[in-house]
Tab-separated table of C-alpha atoms in Angstrom:
chain	number	residue	atom	x	y	z
A	895	MET	CA	205.529	5.206	181.239
A	896	PHE	CA	206.372	5.582	184.949
A	897	ARG	CA	209.841	6.698	183.366
A	898	HIS	CA	208.380	9.599	182.349
A	899	LEU	CA	206.024	10.226	185.650
A	900	ALA	CA	209.333	10.102	187.687
A	901	PHE	CA	210.387	12.220	185.753
A	902	ALA	CA	207.628	14.931	185.670
A	903	ILE	CA	207.455	14.592	189.071
A	904	LEU	CA	211.416	15.145	189.725
A	905	ALA	CA	210.366	18.574	187.415
A	906	THR	CA	207.838	19.728	188.705
A	907	PHE	CA	209.649	19.048	192.242
A	908	GLY	CA	212.789	20.887	191.267
A	909	LEU	CA	210.756	24.016	189.719
A	910	PHE	CA	208.895	24.255	193.704
A	911	ALA	CA	212.280	23.984	195.103
A	912	ALA	CA	213.862	26.234	193.191
A	913	ALA	CA	210.919	28.612	193.889
A	914	LEU	CA	211.629	27.460	197.162
A	915	ARG	CA	215.179	28.622	197.197
A	916	ALA	CA	214.543	31.893	195.243
A	917	ASP	CA	215.665	35.046	197.184
A	918	PRO	CA	211.907	38.263	197.271
A	919	LEU	CA	213.066	40.759	194.916
A	920	PRO	CA	212.753	44.454	195.961
A	921	GLN	CA	209.383	45.818	195.994
A	922	GLY	CA	207.924	48.920	194.563
A	923	GLN	CA	209.215	52.390	192.851
A	924	PHE	CA	212.773	52.768	192.079
A	925	LEU	CA	214.820	55.592	190.200
A	926	LEU	CA	217.776	55.376	189.465
A	927	GLY	CA	220.723	57.724	190.371
A	928	THR	CA	223.144	56.738	188.556
A	929	TYR	CA	224.346	58.721	185.727
A	930	VAL	CA	224.795	56.056	181.760
A	931	TRP	CA	223.972	58.151	179.018
A	932	PRO	CA	226.509	58.580	176.496
A	933	ASP	CA	227.797	62.436	174.916
A	934	SER	CA	226.040	61.284	171.818
A	935	ILE	CA	222.155	60.624	173.415
A	936	LEU	CA	219.778	63.134	175.824
A	937	ALA	CA	219.637	61.629	179.090
A	938	ARG	CA	216.222	60.795	180.533
A	939	TYR	CA	215.370	59.421	184.274
A	940	THR	CA	215.232	55.633	184.108
A	941	VAL	CA	212.761	54.521	186.571
A	942	LEU	CA	211.901	50.437	187.680
A	943	SER	CA	208.598	49.182	188.730
A	944	ILE	CA	208.957	46.086	190.675
A	945	GLN	CA	205.677	44.231	192.310
A	946	GLY	CA	205.865	40.710	192.962
A	947	ASP	CA	208.132	39.116	190.301
A	948	THR	CA	206.370	41.692	187.003
A	949	LEU	CA	209.199	44.592	186.281
A	950	VAL	CA	208.186	47.898	184.406
A	951	LEU	CA	210.886	49.796	183.265
A	952	ARG	CA	209.872	53.531	182.187
A	953	PHE	CA	211.674	56.467	181.412
A	954	SER	CA	210.570	60.370	182.169
A	955	TYR	CA	212.026	63.792	181.948
A	956	PRO	CA	210.483	67.300	183.011
A	957	LEU	CA	209.900	69.036	179.977
A	958	PRO	CA	208.216	67.110	176.680
A	959	LEU	CA	209.589	63.664	176.099
A	960	ASN	CA	206.882	64.028	172.352
A	961	PHE	CA	208.505	68.415	172.120
A	962	GLN	CA	207.436	68.076	168.258
A	963	ALA	CA	204.052	66.411	169.153
A	964	CYS	CA	203.083	68.770	171.867
A	965	GLU	CA	204.356	71.726	170.440
A	966	ARG	CA	202.154	70.850	167.994
A	967	GLY	CA	199.168	71.485	170.542
A	968	GLU	CA	198.726	67.048	170.208
A	969	ASN	CA	198.848	65.543	174.161
A	970	CYS	CA	202.217	66.353	175.951
A	971	ILE	CA	203.930	62.569	177.662
A	972	TYR	CA	206.247	62.721	180.115
A	973	ASP	CA	206.682	59.440	181.336
A	974	ALA	CA	207.363	56.597	179.086
A	975	ARG	CA	206.227	52.916	179.441
A	976	ALA	CA	208.885	51.111	177.587
A	977	ALA	CA	209.470	47.864	178.931
A	978	THR	CA	208.492	44.632	180.798
A	979	ALA	CA	209.699	41.132	182.284
A	980	GLN	CA	209.452	38.742	185.031
A	981	LEU	CA	212.037	38.797	187.546
A	982	ALA	CA	213.833	36.321	189.006
A	983	LEU	CA	216.994	36.642	192.236
A	984	THR	CA	218.529	33.398	192.758
A	985	GLY	CA	221.012	34.373	195.449
A	986	ASP	CA	222.089	38.221	194.129
A	987	THR	CA	222.102	37.891	190.943
A	988	LEU	CA	219.265	39.412	189.217
A	989	THR	CA	218.024	37.847	186.188
A	990	LEU	CA	215.407	38.656	183.607
A	991	SER	CA	211.804	36.493	181.072
A	992	ASN	CA	209.193	37.245	178.878
A	993	VAL	CA	210.690	40.298	177.808
A	994	GLU	CA	208.557	42.818	175.634
A	995	ILE	CA	210.015	46.040	174.173
A	996	ASP	CA	207.757	49.145	173.934
A	997	THR	CA	209.135	49.575	170.319
A	998	ASP	CA	206.844	52.736	169.541
A	999	ALA	CA	207.221	54.135	173.534
A	1000	PRO	CA	208.320	57.559	172.650
A	1001	ILE	CA	211.908	58.284	174.607
A	1002	GLU	CA	213.024	60.085	172.125
A	1003	PRO	CA	211.135	60.582	168.570
A	1004	SER	CA	214.040	62.933	166.962
A	1005	ALA	CA	216.690	60.242	168.022
A	1006	GLU	CA	216.519	57.998	164.780
A	1007	LYS	CA	216.734	60.954	162.544
A	1008	TYR	CA	220.063	62.403	164.382
A	1009	THR	CA	221.691	58.426	165.380
A	1010	GLY	CA	220.309	56.134	162.386
A	1011	LYS	CA	218.871	53.865	165.674
A	1012	PRO	CA	215.351	53.777	166.861
A	1013	ALA	CA	215.041	54.620	170.423
A	1014	HIS	CA	214.668	51.697	172.165
A	1015	ALA	CA	217.803	51.013	170.969
A	1016	LEU	CA	219.351	53.228	172.600
A	1017	TYR	CA	217.784	53.834	175.467
A	1018	THR	CA	215.702	50.041	176.349
A	1019	THR	CA	218.024	47.539	175.308
A	1020	PRO	CA	220.699	48.909	176.459
A	1021	MET	CA	219.262	49.687	180.190
A	1022	LEU	CA	217.617	46.088	179.971
A	1023	ALA	CA	220.869	44.132	179.293
A	1024	LEU	CA	223.042	46.092	182.210
A	1025	LEU	CA	219.676	44.421	184.484
A	1026	ASN	CA	220.330	41.280	183.433
A	1027	ASN	CA	222.604	38.734	185.466
A	1028	ALA	CA	223.387	41.841	187.941
A	1029	THR	CA	224.203	40.756	191.029
A	1030	LEU	CA	221.495	42.665	193.428
A	1031	HIS	CA	222.217	44.245	197.205
A	1032	SER	CA	219.866	46.090	199.465
A	1033	THR	CA	221.051	49.505	200.893
A	1034	PRO	CA	219.208	51.373	202.929
A	1035	THR	CA	217.615	54.012	200.397
A	1036	GLY	CA	217.028	51.019	197.743
A	1037	PHE	CA	219.401	48.670	196.618
A	1038	GLN	CA	222.337	49.098	193.855
A	1039	LEU	CA	222.862	46.088	191.137
A	1040	ASN	CA	226.699	45.614	189.961
A	1041	THR	CA	226.858	44.967	186.724
A	1042	GLY	CA	230.780	43.885	186.579
A	1043	ALA	CA	231.080	47.112	184.997
A	1044	LEU	CA	229.035	49.462	186.713
A	1045	LYS	CA	226.986	49.850	189.441
A	1046	LEU	CA	224.347	51.465	189.385
A	1047	ASP	CA	222.152	52.521	192.786
A	1048	PHE	CA	218.798	52.773	192.675
A	1049	TYR	CA	216.596	54.610	194.998
A	1050	ARG	CA	212.920	53.851	196.274
A	1051	ALA	CA	210.926	56.938	195.119
A	1052	ASP	CA	207.042	57.614	194.915
A	1053	ASP	CA	206.150	59.579	192.171
A	1054	THR	CA	206.452	62.618	194.298
A	1055	ALA	CA	210.433	62.400	194.824
A	1056	ILE	CA	210.892	62.000	191.299
A	1057	ALA	CA	209.396	64.986	190.587
A	1058	ALA	CA	210.935	66.765	192.893
A	1059	ALA	CA	214.161	64.653	191.456
A	1060	GLN	CA	213.555	66.232	188.315
A	1061	SER	CA	212.123	69.760	189.317
A	1062	LEU	CA	215.866	71.035	189.811
A	1063	PRO	CA	217.539	70.868	186.371
A	1064	ILE	CA	214.508	73.396	185.818
A	1065	THR	CA	214.892	75.583	188.616
A	1066	HIS	CA	218.576	75.865	188.688
A	1067	SER	CA	218.369	75.882	184.437
A	1068	LEU	CA	221.804	73.272	184.624
A	1069	SER	CA	222.374	70.029	182.507
A	1070	ILE	CA	220.962	67.298	183.166
A	1071	ALA	CA	223.761	65.428	181.611
A	1072	ARG	CA	226.492	67.590	183.450
A	1073	LEU	CA	224.400	66.890	186.832
A	1074	ALA	CA	224.974	63.886	186.283
A	1075	ALA	CA	221.907	61.912	188.664
A	1076	CYS	CA	223.825	63.824	191.722
A	1077	GLU	CA	220.537	65.428	191.962
A	1078	VAL	CA	219.051	62.219	192.125
A	1079	ARG	CA	221.301	61.202	194.624
A	1080	ALA	CA	220.757	63.961	196.728
A	1081	ILE	CA	216.817	64.439	196.764
A	1082	ALA	CA	215.012	60.683	197.041
A	1083	PRO	CA	217.000	60.144	200.645
A	1084	LEU	CA	214.906	62.946	201.587
A	1085	PHE	CA	212.034	61.512	200.981
A	1086	LEU	CA	212.258	58.457	202.932
A	1087	ASN	CA	212.572	59.365	206.525
A	1088	PRO	CA	209.516	59.190	208.035
A	1089	SER	CA	210.479	61.550	210.944
A	1090	PRO	CA	212.028	64.740	208.971
A	1091	ASN	CA	213.497	67.134	212.205
A	1092	ALA	CA	213.286	70.847	211.607
A	1093	ASP	CA	215.587	71.461	209.074
A	1094	GLU	CA	214.549	68.140	206.835
A	1095	GLN	CA	210.606	69.262	206.726
A	1096	ARG	CA	212.385	72.978	205.584
A	1097	ARG	CA	213.634	71.432	202.401
A	1098	LEU	CA	210.705	68.857	201.345
A	1099	ASN	CA	208.903	72.200	201.783
A	1100	VAL	CA	210.665	73.361	199.331
A	1101	LEU	CA	210.450	70.349	197.071
A	1102	THR	CA	207.308	69.554	196.632
A	1103	GLY	CA	206.531	73.465	195.816
A	1104	PHE	CA	208.884	72.678	193.035
A	1105	VAL	CA	207.014	69.459	192.228
A	1106	GLN	CA	203.970	72.326	192.503
A	1107	GLN	CA	205.623	74.516	189.804
A	1108	LEU	CA	206.469	71.762	187.804
A	1109	LYS	CA	202.969	70.592	187.240
A	1110	LEU	CA	201.809	74.233	186.401
A	1111	GLU	CA	204.731	74.668	183.904
A	1112	GLN	CA	204.226	71.411	182.312
A	1113	LYS	CA	199.959	72.203	182.124
A	1114	THR	CA	201.265	75.110	180.035
A	1115	HIS	CA	202.872	72.981	177.905
A	1116	ALA	CA	199.289	71.373	176.597
A	1117	LEU	CA	197.574	74.406	176.649
A	1118	ASN	CA	199.840	77.065	174.604
A	1119	PRO	CA	201.524	74.998	172.245
A	1120	ILE	CA	204.516	76.569	170.287
A	1121	LEU	CA	203.188	75.400	167.258
A	1122	GLY	CA	200.069	74.995	167.944
A	1123	LYS	CA	197.022	77.691	166.904
A	1124	PRO	CA	195.659	77.409	171.202
A	1125	SER	CA	191.968	78.763	171.138
A	1126	ASP	CA	191.781	81.927	173.450
A	1127	ALA	CA	190.289	79.797	176.489
A	1128	ASP	CA	192.919	77.952	176.358
A	1129	LYS	CA	195.883	81.357	176.256
A	1130	ALA	CA	193.591	82.490	178.674
A	1131	ARG	CA	194.164	79.536	180.617
A	1132	ALA	CA	197.795	79.039	180.389
A	1133	LYS	CA	198.500	82.291	181.499
A	1134	ARG	CA	196.495	81.873	184.798
A	1135	ILE	CA	198.605	78.944	185.695
A	1136	SER	CA	202.276	80.331	184.120
A	1137	LEU	CA	201.148	83.261	186.176
A	1138	THR	CA	200.358	80.404	189.531
A	1139	MET	CA	203.293	79.114	189.589
A	1140	ARG	CA	205.187	82.171	189.790
A	1141	LEU	CA	203.088	83.096	192.469
A	1142	PRO	CA	205.759	82.460	195.145
A	1143	VAL	CA	208.899	84.180	193.078
A	1144	PHE	CA	206.244	87.126	193.302
A	1145	ALA	CA	206.032	87.011	197.012
A	1146	ALA	CA	209.470	86.528	197.254
A	1147	GLY	CA	210.128	89.368	195.337
A	1148	LEU	CA	207.650	92.359	196.214
A	1149	PHE	CA	207.359	90.631	199.704
A	1150	PRO	CA	211.407	90.111	200.562
A	1151	ASP	CA	211.835	90.343	204.533
A	1152	PRO	CA	212.310	87.228	206.151
A	1153	GLY	CA	208.865	86.246	207.844
A	1154	GLU	CA	207.176	89.377	206.147
A	1155	PRO	CA	203.095	88.508	206.228
A	1156	PHE	CA	202.256	88.080	201.610
A	1157	VAL	CA	198.879	86.569	201.798
A	1158	GLU	CA	196.764	89.605	202.089
A	1159	PRO	CA	199.377	92.198	200.218
A	1160	LEU	CA	199.797	90.014	197.537
A	1161	TRP	CA	196.263	90.127	196.905
A	1162	GLU	CA	196.149	93.638	197.232
A	1163	LYS	CA	198.999	94.388	194.078
A	1164	PRO	CA	198.905	92.710	191.975
A	1165	GLY	CA	196.659	89.626	192.658
A	1166	LYS	CA	193.676	91.638	192.701
A	1167	ALA	CA	194.457	92.621	188.947
A	1168	MET	CA	196.405	88.890	188.376
A	1169	PHE	CA	193.051	87.199	189.328
A	1170	ASN	CA	190.553	89.243	187.323
A	1171	GLN	CA	189.532	90.103	191.598
A	1172	ASN	CA	188.738	86.954	192.099
A	1173	ARG	CA	189.407	86.045	195.236
A	1174	ALA	CA	188.981	82.244	195.796
A	1175	ALA	CA	190.601	81.884	192.954
A	1176	TYR	CA	194.280	83.548	194.101
A	1177	ASP	CA	193.713	82.160	196.943
A	1178	ALA	CA	193.090	77.956	195.513
A	1179	ALA	CA	195.989	79.127	193.081
A	1180	LEU	CA	197.968	79.505	196.728
A	1181	GLY	CA	196.989	76.642	197.915
A	1182	GLY	CA	197.803	74.332	195.486
A	1183	TYR	CA	201.083	74.896	196.937
A	1184	GLY	CA	199.860	72.999	200.675
A	1185	ASN	CA	201.296	73.741	204.216
A	1186	GLY	CA	205.241	74.399	202.108
A	1187	LEU	CA	204.201	77.702	200.643
A	1188	ASN	CA	205.475	79.941	203.155
A	1189	ASP	CA	209.132	78.041	203.415
A	1190	LEU	CA	208.560	77.576	199.529
A	1191	VAL	CA	208.026	81.547	200.038
A	1192	GLU	CA	211.180	82.260	202.189
A	1193	TYR	CA	213.620	80.036	199.602
A	1194	TYR	CA	212.900	82.921	197.089
A	1195	ARG	CA	213.924	85.167	199.502
A	1196	TYR	CA	216.937	83.632	200.476
A	1197	MET	CA	217.388	83.597	196.980
A	1198	ARG	CA	217.821	86.843	196.297
A	1199	LYS	CA	220.458	87.659	198.413
A	1200	SER	CA	222.766	85.053	198.243
A	1201	ALA	CA	225.133	84.773	195.273
A	1202	PRO	CA	225.151	84.081	191.132
A	1203	LYS	CA	223.769	80.917	189.606
A	1204	PRO	CA	225.133	78.649	191.401
A	1205	THR	CA	228.291	75.829	189.583
A	1206	ILE	CA	227.366	72.040	189.365
A	1207	GLN	CA	228.842	71.320	192.169
A	1208	GLU	CA	227.348	73.555	194.630
A	1209	VAL	CA	224.137	72.437	193.712
A	1210	CYS	CA	224.827	68.800	193.994
A	1211	ASP	CA	226.461	69.302	197.437
A	1212	ASP	CA	223.322	71.175	198.536
A	1213	PRO	CA	220.206	71.819	196.287
A	1214	LEU	CA	218.642	74.184	198.539
A	1215	LEU	CA	222.481	76.023	198.783
A	1216	GLY	CA	222.025	76.100	202.291
A	1217	PHE	CA	218.506	77.164	202.299
A	1218	ALA	CA	217.448	74.911	205.841
A	1219	ASN	CA	220.603	76.473	207.653
A	1220	THR	CA	218.807	79.821	207.895
A	1221	PRO	CA	217.374	80.623	211.100
């Protein structure tokens, strides 16, 4: 009896000592800035949320993950919770336990049809395998995991920073696979600076404008499905949202001179017609862009005078293609 009691005490002490030796885990939300997907599957953005010792693994995309259901008029999903796990960091080694995989997560609903494997086998399980037993090192922008074969850079990123990175391939009509996560590496650190200078703030203003446009485009997917039968009211609402998304582009095209006022002239032509003489609706549409509206319009004015469609390398080097360096 005493022997069992002694072992119990020692075991409890050992667990307590191990807990004391455990290193603190990074806390918060992190976006993967290293491209890991093979050519055989569609790229997804990887997001880790860590709270205490609990990990939530999510995959997201700027277009609907469940695109077929979305096209039929069902709920459009852009972010899928794929797995949860308990984390431990001993020394610099990260280990996972109590892993729970959501086999129904809509990461890529057509995966099994084209590959013969369910989506969780193509995305979730390989990502968890990369995380488990990797060595972790803190970085100024988040942390890096060394798997032995790969070094994975995770950037601290709130929802706005994640959406800003995801908006870039949509804005420039570029392949996410070809960008190879350079959009994450270029954009996520900008949102971590608590005291941006004037040029950095201009970049942030434009990027948050991109986020607003992406959100508006996503709203139209649900209201005006390709294969569904939207109501006339939903069609009208989708049209208004789509016009709101294009307002900064319209302003830059109709009033192209840098610094030229556009709010009142745009209301006169074509705002009144677009918003059925409803000035409050027009003001609310512009107000959705926040304080960055002027810089977003200036960006589109700048782009009208720039070279044709940028290359992948040009976007990776500077996602806004020199805009912040202009007067």
